[in-house]
Amino acid sequence: MISSYVHGYDPVESGRLDDQARTLEDLLHHDTRFPTGSRVLEAGCGTGAQTAILARRSPGALITAVDIASASLAAAKQRLHELGLGTVHFRQADCTCLPFADHTFEHVFVCFVLEHLARPEETLLELRRVLKPGGSLTVIEGDHGSFYCYPQTPAAGKVVRCLIDLQAASGGDALIGRRLYPLLVQARFENVRVAPRVVYVDPSRPAWEEGFSRDTFIAMVAGVEKAALADGLIDPATWRRGIDDLTGTIGQGTFHYTFFKALARRPL
Amino acid sequence: MISSYVHGYDPVESGRLDDQARTLEDLLHHDTRFPTGSRVLEAGCGTGAQTAILARRSPGALITAVDIASASLAAAKQRLHELGLGTVHFRQADCTCLPFADHTFEHVFVCFVLEHLARPEETLLELRRVLKPGGSLTVIEGDHGSFYCYPQTPAAGKVVRCLIDLQAASGGDALIGRRLYPLLVQARFENVRVAPRVVYVDPSRPAWEEGFSRDTFIAMVAGVEKAALADGLIDPATWRRGIDDLTGTIGQGTFHYTFFKALARRPL
């Protein structure tokens, strides 16, 4: 009866496929593939988590990955080497002042970087400079303000708020996903298209409960415990209750988060 | 260059198609179509906005629409008549105590109803009772807590909070979207699958800025002005600033809202 009811899109089957095949990598990266021979810059590669995905998905692209931190670069290089993805060129550089001539790259890729910057506009203008006219910019960022859950308790809200406040205190913006469109327009990119990439988790999606709710999001929140307590943003009892409440959604409640992926072009 | 970059999914083209063809109706209803000859109950039809969509999309289904309010029913009947969709059977009834025998319907459809109920669990059990074994339940609800925007000001947050608080004061739950999965499991439905239906609006989608942000969401918030002021939930100056801030996102900022659509089955 169900099968005769839904035409085209079957939520039951779609949900099963979600759990089997779709991972966060797939959700965020499935439509990013750079052509063989094209020059690609990854700006702010950190320890290479995204670099490995890029290199695997675009094996023929000529990828240069830069980061300001030499320790991160060394870790990235090691990671790619261990994965047998040794073709990426790494270089230490500040994304606000890149050691590349104008119009060097066909594509620029930035993932989970702008959220850490006090002036993302400046970095976007610098990335625009090194792009060829007509070249593409891809940006992926989260937005911690998009998070909610059920049951949602005051303590759960407060621990997530700590993450946002700490990011703001260090000059970043954990709510940057919602700003991508205006930021890219201000930096004079054209054909700016932003799309939400939504994570919805309930007990019918156990792989997402473990892989996203517990091991990604709650782990990220838990990681700022010391900083949040040291800054007096929260008291220890509320902190513990908040983490327990977030974890308590697993197996019975729901969990919601939205990433944003933007694609834009440097004008010809 | 862009065209060689993105395979499968092109956000630029997809965005244009969004504006041209996808409406809120399409977002929420595109995958609901009931077979010719099947008996369908719409529970809580109100003035028939969803009934008209159902009847147009499932012209061969035998649709019965009930509502507790006779004035709403009369308006719904008139609406369907004017649209030339005169085959729907209307009946005045309380959804917690339906005038139908067990196992009467193959499909039950509920849209923007559970949010108003103090005990949605009871209504779901009653809907389950009138469903045939193996029959399907479709539920569509919003979640006002899923809303955020850019720029997001304190006043913008406060006017939306008024909507949520007024709903709660009248016994409802404007945050019910996130609860659909556990509610349906508690009511002993099976094959429960919930999927978010996400509205993302920025200036590249002017049809959504007007059709959703301004004419749907901000209009809905503006509609509770008197009640919010009368209940002392907010002062007049903050109210005006909040509405202005929401409206100010149009043309330059972004607007975010998530509906939830659930499909479930009464066990055989």
Coordinates of C-alpha atoms in Angstrom, one line a residue:
Chain A
M1 CA 0.0 0.0 0.0
I2 CA 2.9 2.3 0.8
S3 CA 4.5 1.6 -2.5
S4 CA 1.5 2.6 -4.4
Y5 CA 1.2 5.8 -2.4
V6 CA 4.5 7.5 -2.9
H7 CA 5.6 8.2 -6.4
G8 CA 9.1 9.2 -7.3
Y9 CA 10.5 9.6 -3.8
D10 CA 10.2 7.0 -1.2
P11 CA 11.2 8.3 2.2
V12 CA 11.5 4.7 3.6
E13 CA 13.9 3.6 1.0
S14 CA 15.7 6.9 0.9
G15 CA 16.3 6.7 4.7
R16 CA 17.8 3.2 4.4
L17 CA 20.1 4.4 1.6
D18 CA 21.1 7.3 3.8
D19 CA 22.3 5.0 6.5
Q20 CA 24.0 2.6 4.1
A21 CA 25.8 4.8 1.7
R22 CA 25.5 8.5 2.6
T23 CA 28.1 9.8 5.0
L24 CA 28.9 13.4 5.9
E25 CA 31.6 13.3 3.2
D26 CA 29.0 12.3 0.7
L27 CA 26.6 15.0 1.9
L28 CA 29.2 17.7 1.6
H29 CA 31.4 16.6 -1.2
H30 CA 29.5 14.5 -3.6
D31 CA 29.2 17.3 -6.2
T32 CA 32.8 18.6 -6.0
R33 CA 35.2 17.1 -8.6
F34 CA 37.9 19.1 -10.3
P35 CA 39.0 18.2 -13.9
T36 CA 42.2 16.5 -14.7
G37 CA 45.0 19.1 -15.2
S38 CA 43.1 21.9 -13.5
R39 CA 45.0 23.9 -10.9
V40 CA 43.2 23.9 -7.6
L41 CA 44.1 25.8 -4.4
E42 CA 42.9 24.5 -1.0
A43 CA 43.1 27.5 1.3
G44 CA 43.5 26.6 5.0
C45 CA 44.0 22.8 4.7
G46 CA 44.8 22.3 8.4
T47 CA 45.8 18.7 9.0
G48 CA 44.5 17.6 5.6
A49 CA 41.1 16.0 6.4
Q50 CA 39.5 17.8 3.5
T51 CA 42.7 17.6 1.3
A52 CA 42.5 13.8 1.4
I53 CA 38.9 13.9 0.2
L54 CA 39.7 16.4 -2.6
A55 CA 42.7 14.4 -3.8
R56 CA 40.8 11.1 -3.8
R57 CA 37.8 12.6 -5.6
S58 CA 39.8 14.6 -8.2
P59 CA 42.8 12.3 -8.8
G60 CA 43.9 14.2 -11.9
A61 CA 43.7 17.8 -10.5
L62 CA 46.9 19.7 -9.6
I63 CA 46.1 20.5 -6.0
T64 CA 48.1 23.0 -3.9
A65 CA 47.2 23.1 -0.2
V66 CA 48.3 25.9 2.0
D67 CA 48.0 26.6 5.7
I68 CA 49.6 29.1 8.0
A69 CA 50.6 26.5 10.6
S70 CA 53.7 24.4 9.9
A71 CA 52.7 21.7 12.4
S72 CA 49.3 21.3 10.6
L73 CA 51.0 21.2 7.2
A74 CA 53.4 18.5 8.4
A75 CA 50.4 16.4 9.7
A76 CA 48.6 16.9 6.4
K77 CA 51.5 15.9 4.4
Q78 CA 51.9 12.7 6.5
R79 CA 48.2 11.9 6.2
L80 CA 48.2 12.2 2.5
H81 CA 51.4 10.2 2.2
E82 CA 49.9 7.4 4.3
L83 CA 46.8 7.3 2.2
G84 CA 48.8 7.0 -1.0
L85 CA 47.7 10.4 -2.1
G86 CA 51.2 11.9 -2.5
T87 CA 50.5 14.3 -5.4
V88 CA 49.3 17.3 -3.4
H89 CA 51.7 20.2 -3.2
F90 CA 51.8 21.7 0.3
R91 CA 53.0 25.2 1.1
Q92 CA 53.0 27.3 4.2
A93 CA 51.1 30.5 3.6
D94 CA 48.8 33.1 5.1
C95 CA 45.5 33.1 3.3
T96 CA 45.3 36.9 3.6
C97 CA 48.6 37.3 1.7
L98 CA 49.2 34.3 -0.6
P99 CA 52.5 33.7 -2.3
F100 CA 50.9 33.3 -5.7
A101 CA 50.6 35.6 -8.7
D102 CA 47.2 36.9 -9.8
H103 CA 45.1 34.4 -11.9
T104 CA 47.1 31.3 -10.8
F105 CA 44.3 28.8 -10.1
E106 CA 41.2 27.6 -12.0
H107 CA 39.5 26.6 -8.7
V108 CA 39.7 27.5 -5.1
F109 CA 38.3 25.4 -2.3
V110 CA 37.8 26.5 1.3
C111 CA 36.2 24.3 3.9
F112 CA 35.7 25.0 7.6
V113 CA 38.1 28.0 7.4
L114 CA 36.1 31.2 7.2
E115 CA 34.4 30.5 10.5
H116 CA 37.8 31.0 12.3
L117 CA 38.6 34.4 10.7
A118 CA 38.0 37.8 12.1
R119 CA 37.8 39.3 8.6
P120 CA 36.6 36.7 6.1
E121 CA 35.9 39.4 3.6
E122 CA 39.7 40.1 3.2
T123 CA 40.5 36.5 2.7
L124 CA 37.8 36.1 0.1
L125 CA 39.3 39.1 -1.8
E126 CA 42.7 37.5 -1.7
L127 CA 41.3 34.2 -2.9
R128 CA 39.6 36.1 -5.7
R129 CA 42.9 37.6 -6.7
V130 CA 44.7 34.3 -7.3
L131 CA 41.7 32.9 -9.2
K132 CA 41.7 33.1 -13.0
P133 CA 38.8 35.1 -14.5
G134 CA 35.9 32.7 -14.8
G135 CA 37.4 30.4 -12.1
S136 CA 35.3 28.9 -9.4
L137 CA 35.3 29.2 -5.6
T138 CA 33.8 26.5 -3.5
V139 CA 33.1 27.2 0.2
I140 CA 31.8 24.8 2.8
E141 CA 31.0 26.0 6.3
G142 CA 28.7 25.0 9.2
D143 CA 26.4 27.2 11.3
H144 CA 26.1 26.2 14.9
G145 CA 23.0 28.3 15.3
S146 CA 21.3 25.9 13.0
F147 CA 21.5 23.2 15.7
Y148 CA 18.5 22.0 17.6
C149 CA 17.3 18.7 19.0
Y150 CA 14.5 16.9 20.7
P151 CA 14.2 16.8 23.6
Q152 CA 15.8 20.2 23.8
T153 CA 16.7 21.3 27.3
P154 CA 18.0 24.6 28.6
A155 CA 21.3 22.9 29.5
A156 CA 21.7 21.4 26.0
G157 CA 21.2 24.9 24.5
K158 CA 23.8 26.3 26.9
V159 CA 26.6 24.0 26.1
V160 CA 26.2 24.6 22.4
R161 CA 26.1 28.3 23.1
C162 CA 29.5 27.9 24.8
L163 CA 30.9 26.7 21.5
I164 CA 29.5 29.8 19.7
D165 CA 30.7 32.2 22.3
L166 CA 34.2 30.8 22.4
Q167 CA 34.4 31.1 18.6
A168 CA 33.3 34.7 18.8
A169 CA 35.8 35.4 21.6
S170 CA 38.6 34.2 19.4
G171 CA 37.5 36.5 16.6
G172 CA 35.6 33.9 14.5
D173 CA 31.9 33.4 13.7
A174 CA 30.3 30.0 14.3
L175 CA 27.2 31.2 12.6
I176 CA 28.9 32.0 9.3
G177 CA 26.9 29.5 7.2
R178 CA 24.0 31.9 7.0
R179 CA 26.4 34.7 5.9
L180 CA 28.0 33.0 2.9
Y181 CA 25.7 34.5 0.3
P182 CA 26.2 38.2 1.4
L183 CA 29.9 37.6 2.0
L184 CA 30.6 36.3 -1.5
V185 CA 28.5 39.0 -3.1
Q186 CA 30.5 41.6 -1.1
A187 CA 33.7 40.1 -2.3
R188 CA 32.5 40.6 -5.9
F189 CA 32.0 37.0 -6.9
E190 CA 29.2 36.3 -9.4
N191 CA 26.8 33.4 -9.9
V192 CA 26.8 33.0 -6.2
R193 CA 24.6 30.0 -5.3
V194 CA 24.4 28.7 -1.7
A195 CA 22.6 25.5 -0.8
P196 CA 22.0 24.1 2.7
R197 CA 23.3 20.6 3.4
V198 CA 21.0 19.3 6.1
V199 CA 21.7 16.7 8.7
Y200 CA 18.6 15.2 10.2
V201 CA 19.1 12.4 12.7
D202 CA 16.5 10.2 14.4
P203 CA 16.7 6.6 15.7
S204 CA 15.8 5.2 12.2
R205 CA 19.3 6.5 11.1
P206 CA 21.6 4.8 13.6
A207 CA 24.7 5.4 11.5
W208 CA 24.1 9.1 11.7
E209 CA 23.3 9.0 15.4
E210 CA 26.8 7.5 16.0
G211 CA 28.7 9.1 13.1
F212 CA 27.3 12.6 13.4
S213 CA 25.4 13.3 16.6
R214 CA 27.8 11.4 19.0
D215 CA 31.2 11.3 17.2
T216 CA 31.1 14.6 15.4
F217 CA 28.8 17.2 17.0
I218 CA 28.7 16.2 20.7
A219 CA 32.4 15.3 20.5
M220 CA 33.1 18.8 19.2
V221 CA 31.1 20.4 22.0
A222 CA 32.7 18.2 24.6
G223 CA 36.1 19.4 23.3
V224 CA 35.7 22.9 24.6
E225 CA 34.8 21.9 28.1
K226 CA 38.0 23.2 29.7
A227 CA 37.9 26.5 27.8
A228 CA 34.2 27.1 28.6
L229 CA 34.7 26.4 32.3
A230 CA 37.9 28.5 32.4
D231 CA 36.2 31.4 30.8
G232 CA 33.3 31.1 33.3
L233 CA 30.8 30.7 30.4
I234 CA 29.0 27.9 32.3
D235 CA 29.2 26.0 35.6
P236 CA 30.4 22.4 35.8
A237 CA 27.0 21.0 36.8
T238 CA 25.2 22.6 33.9
W239 CA 28.0 21.5 31.6
R240 CA 27.6 17.9 32.5
R241 CA 23.8 18.1 32.3
G242 CA 24.0 19.7 28.9
I243 CA 26.4 17.0 27.5
D244 CA 24.2 14.3 29.0
D245 CA 21.0 15.9 27.5
L246 CA 22.6 16.0 24.0
T247 CA 23.7 12.4 24.3
G248 CA 20.3 11.5 25.6
T249 CA 18.7 12.3 22.3
I250 CA 20.4 9.3 20.8
G251 CA 18.2 6.3 20.5
Q252 CA 15.0 8.3 21.1
G253 CA 15.0 11.9 20.0
T254 CA 16.1 13.9 17.0
F255 CA 19.2 16.0 16.1
H256 CA 19.4 18.8 13.5
Y257 CA 22.3 20.6 11.9
T258 CA 22.8 22.5 8.7
F259 CA 26.0 23.0 6.7
F260 CA 26.2 25.4 3.8
K261 CA 27.9 24.9 0.5
A262 CA 28.5 27.9 -1.8
L263 CA 29.7 27.9 -5.4
A264 CA 30.6 31.2 -7.1
R265 CA 32.7 32.5 -10.0
R266 CA 35.3 35.2 -10.4
P267 CA 33.9 37.4 -13.2
L268 CA 35.5 37.1 -16.7
Chain B
M1 CA 34.7 26.3 -16.3
I2 CA 31.9 26.0 -13.9
S3 CA 30.1 23.5 -16.0
S4 CA 33.1 21.2 -16.1
Y5 CA 33.5 21.6 -12.4
V6 CA 30.1 20.4 -11.1
H7 CA 28.9 17.0 -12.1
G8 CA 25.4 15.8 -11.6
Y9 CA 24.1 18.7 -9.5
D10 CA 24.5 22.3 -10.7
P11 CA 23.6 24.7 -7.9
V12 CA 23.2 27.6 -10.3
E13 CA 20.7 25.9 -12.5
S14 CA 19.0 24.3 -9.6
G15 CA 18.5 27.7 -8.0
R16 CA 16.9 29.1 -11.1
L17 CA 14.6 26.1 -11.3
D18 CA 13.7 26.7 -7.7
D19 CA 12.5 30.2 -8.4
Q20 CA 10.6 29.3 -11.5
A21 CA 8.9 26.1 -10.6
R22 CA 9.3 25.1 -7.0
T23 CA 6.8 26.6 -4.6
L24 CA 6.1 25.7 -1.1
E25 CA 3.3 23.4 -2.4
D26 CA 5.8 21.6 -4.4
L27 CA 8.3 21.4 -1.6
L28 CA 5.8 19.9 0.8
H29 CA 3.4 17.9 -1.4
H30 CA 5.3 16.8 -4.5
D31 CA 5.5 13.2 -3.3
T32 CA 2.0 12.8 -2.0
R33 CA -0.5 11.3 -4.4
F34 CA -3.2 8.9 -3.4
P35 CA -4.4 6.1 -5.8
T36 CA -7.7 6.3 -7.6
G37 CA -10.4 4.6 -5.6
S38 CA -8.5 4.7 -2.3
R39 CA -10.3 6.1 0.8
V40 CA -8.4 9.1 2.2
L41 CA -9.1 11.0 5.4
E42 CA -7.8 14.6 5.9
A43 CA -8.0 15.2 9.6
G44 CA -8.3 18.9 10.5
C45 CA -8.9 20.5 7.1
G46 CA -9.5 24.0 8.4
T47 CA -10.6 26.2 5.5
G48 CA -9.5 23.7 2.9
A49 CA -6.1 25.1 1.8
Q50 CA -4.5 21.6 1.9
T51 CA -7.7 19.9 0.9
A52 CA -7.6 21.7 -2.4
I53 CA -4.0 20.6 -3.0
L54 CA -4.9 17.0 -2.1
A55 CA -8.0 16.9 -4.4
R56 CA -6.0 18.4 -7.3
R57 CA -3.1 16.0 -6.9
S58 CA -5.1 12.9 -6.3
P59 CA -8.2 13.4 -8.5
G60 CA -9.3 9.8 -8.3
A61 CA -9.0 9.4 -4.5
L62 CA -12.2 9.3 -2.3
I63 CA -11.3 12.1 0.1
T64 CA -13.2 12.8 3.3
A65 CA -12.2 16.0 5.1
V66 CA -13.1 16.7 8.7
D67 CA -12.8 19.7 11.0
I68 CA -14.2 20.5 14.4
A69 CA -15.3 24.1 13.3
S70 CA -18.4 24.4 11.2
A71 CA -17.4 27.9 9.9
S72 CA -14.1 26.5 8.7
L73 CA -15.8 23.6 7.0
A74 CA -18.2 25.9 5.2
A75 CA -15.3 27.9 3.9
A76 CA -13.5 24.8 2.8
K77 CA -16.5 23.5 1.0
Q78 CA -16.9 26.9 -0.8
R79 CA -13.2 27.0 -1.7
L80 CA -13.3 23.5 -3.2
H81 CA -16.5 24.3 -5.1
E82 CA -15.0 27.5 -6.6
L83 CA -11.9 25.5 -7.7
G84 CA -14.1 22.9 -9.4
L85 CA -12.9 20.3 -6.9
G86 CA -16.4 19.3 -5.7
T87 CA -15.8 15.6 -5.0
V88 CA -14.5 15.9 -1.5
H89 CA -16.8 14.8 1.3
F90 CA -16.8 17.2 4.2
R91 CA -18.0 16.3 7.7
Q92 CA -17.8 18.0 11.0
A93 CA -15.9 16.0 13.6
D94 CA -13.5 16.1 16.5
C95 CA -10.2 14.4 15.6
T96 CA -9.9 12.9 19.0
C97 CA -13.3 11.1 18.6
L98 CA -14.0 10.4 14.9
P99 CA -17.4 9.2 13.7
F100 CA -15.9 6.4 11.6
A101 CA -15.6 2.7 12.2
D102 CA -12.2 1.1 12.8
H103 CA -10.2 0.4 9.6
T104 CA -12.2 2.8 7.4
F105 CA -9.4 4.5 5.5
E106 CA -6.4 3.4 3.4
H107 CA -4.7 6.8 4.0
V108 CA -4.8 9.5 6.6
F109 CA -3.3 13.0 5.9
V110 CA -2.7 15.6 8.6
C111 CA -1.1 19.0 7.8
F112 CA -0.4 21.8 10.2
V113 CA -2.8 20.3 12.8
L114 CA -0.8 18.6 15.5
E115 CA 1.0 21.8 16.3
H116 CA -2.3 23.1 17.7
L117 CA -3.1 20.2 20.0
A118 CA -2.4 19.8 23.7
R119 CA -2.3 16.0 23.3
P120 CA -1.2 15.0 19.8
E121 CA -0.6 11.5 21.0
E122 CA -4.3 10.9 21.6
T123 CA -5.2 12.2 18.1
L124 CA -2.6 10.0 16.5
L125 CA -4.0 7.0 18.3
E126 CA -7.5 7.9 17.0
L127 CA -6.2 8.3 13.5
R128 CA -4.5 4.9 13.8
R129 CA -7.8 3.4 14.8
V130 CA -9.7 4.5 11.6
L131 CA -6.8 3.4 9.4
K132 CA -6.8 0.0 7.8
P133 CA -4.0 -2.3 8.8
G134 CA -1.1 -1.5 6.5
G135 CA -2.6 1.9 5.8
S136 CA -0.4 5.0 5.6
L137 CA -0.3 8.1 7.7
T138 CA 1.2 11.3 6.2
V139 CA 2.0 14.2 8.6
I140 CA 3.4 17.6 7.6
E141 CA 4.3 20.1 10.4
G142 CA 6.5 23.1 10.8
D143 CA 9.0 23.9 13.6
H144 CA 9.3 27.6 14.4
G145 CA 12.5 26.9 16.4
S146 CA 14.1 25.9 13.1
F147 CA 13.9 29.6 12.0
Y148 CA 17.0 31.8 11.8
C149 CA 18.1 34.5 9.5
Y150 CA 20.9 36.9 8.6
P151 CA 21.3 39.5 9.9
Q152 CA 19.8 38.0 13.1
T153 CA 19.1 40.7 15.7
P154 CA 17.8 40.2 19.2
A155 CA 14.5 41.9 18.2
A156 CA 14.0 39.5 15.3
G157 CA 14.5 36.6 17.6
K158 CA 12.0 38.1 20.1
V159 CA 9.1 38.5 17.7
V160 CA 9.4 34.9 16.5
R161 CA 9.6 33.8 20.1
C162 CA 6.2 35.5 20.7
L163 CA 4.7 33.2 18.1
I164 CA 6.2 30.1 19.9
D165 CA 5.1 31.3 23.3
L166 CA 1.5 32.1 22.2
Q167 CA 1.2 28.7 20.6
A168 CA 2.4 27.1 23.9
A169 CA 0.0 29.3 26.0
S170 CA -2.9 28.0 23.9
G171 CA -1.8 24.4 24.6
G172 CA 0.0 23.8 21.3
D173 CA 3.6 23.3 20.3
A174 CA 5.2 25.4 17.5
L175 CA 8.3 23.2 17.8
I176 CA 6.5 20.0 16.9
G177 CA 8.4 19.2 13.7
R178 CA 11.3 17.9 15.6
R179 CA 9.0 15.7 17.7
L180 CA 7.3 13.9 14.8
Y181 CA 9.5 10.8 14.9
P182 CA 9.1 10.0 18.6
L183 CA 5.4 10.9 18.5
L184 CA 4.6 8.4 15.7
V185 CA 6.7 5.7 17.3
Q186 CA 4.8 6.2 20.6
A187 CA 1.5 6.0 18.7
R188 CA 2.7 2.5 17.5
F189 CA 3.1 3.3 13.9
E190 CA 5.8 1.4 12.0
N191 CA 8.1 2.2 9.1
V192 CA 8.2 5.8 10.5
R193 CA 10.3 7.9 8.2
V194 CA 10.7 11.7 8.8
A195 CA 12.4 14.0 6.3
P196 CA 13.1 17.7 6.7
R197 CA 11.8 20.0 4.0
V198 CA 14.1 22.9 4.1
V199 CA 13.4 26.5 3.0
Y200 CA 16.6 28.4 2.3
V201 CA 16.1 32.0 1.0
D202 CA 18.7 34.5 -0.2
P203 CA 18.5 37.3 -2.8
S204 CA 19.2 34.9 -5.7
R205 CA 15.7 33.4 -5.0
P206 CA 13.4 36.5 -5.2
A207 CA 10.3 34.4 -5.6
W208 CA 11.0 32.7 -2.2
E209 CA 11.8 36.1 -0.6
E210 CA 8.4 37.3 -1.5
G211 CA 6.4 34.1 -1.4
F212 CA 7.9 32.6 1.7
S213 CA 9.9 35.2 3.8
R214 CA 7.5 38.1 3.3
D215 CA 4.1 36.7 2.5
T216 CA 4.2 33.5 4.5
F217 CA 6.5 33.7 7.5
I218 CA 6.8 37.4 8.3
A219 CA 3.0 37.7 7.6
M220 CA 2.3 34.9 10.1
V221 CA 4.5 36.6 12.8
A222 CA 2.9 40.0 12.1
G223 CA -0.5 38.3 12.6
V224 CA 0.0 37.8 16.3
E225 CA 0.9 41.4 17.1
K226 CA -2.2 42.2 19.1
A227 CA -2.1 39.0 21.1
A228 CA 1.6 39.3 21.8
L229 CA 1.2 42.9 23.0
A230 CA -2.0 42.1 24.9
D231 CA -0.2 39.3 26.8
G232 CA 2.7 41.6 27.5
L233 CA 5.2 39.2 25.8
I234 CA 6.9 42.2 24.1
D235 CA 6.8 46.0 24.1
P236 CA 5.5 47.9 21.0
A237 CA 8.9 49.4 20.1
T238 CA 10.7 46.0 20.2
W239 CA 7.8 44.5 18.2
R240 CA 8.2 47.0 15.4
R241 CA 12.0 46.7 15.3
G242 CA 11.7 42.9 15.2
I243 CA 9.3 43.0 12.2
D244 CA 11.5 45.6 10.5
D245 CA 14.6 43.5 11.1
L246 CA 12.9 40.4 9.6
T247 CA 11.8 42.3 6.6
G248 CA 15.3 43.9 6.3
T249 CA 16.8 40.5 5.4
I250 CA 14.9 40.6 2.1
G251 CA 17.1 41.7 -0.7
Q252 CA 20.4 41.3 1.2
G253 CA 20.3 38.6 3.9
T254 CA 19.2 35.0 4.3
F255 CA 16.1 33.3 5.8
H256 CA 15.9 29.7 7.0
Y257 CA 13.0 27.5 8.0
T258 CA 12.4 23.8 8.1
F259 CA 9.2 21.8 7.7
F260 CA 9.0 18.1 8.5
K261 CA 7.1 15.5 6.5
A262 CA 6.5 12.1 8.1
L263 CA 5.3 8.9 6.5
A264 CA 4.3 5.9 8.6
R265 CA 2.2 2.8 8.4
R266 CA -0.3 1.1 10.7
P267 CA 1.0 -2.4 11.3
L268 CA -0.6 -5.3 9.5

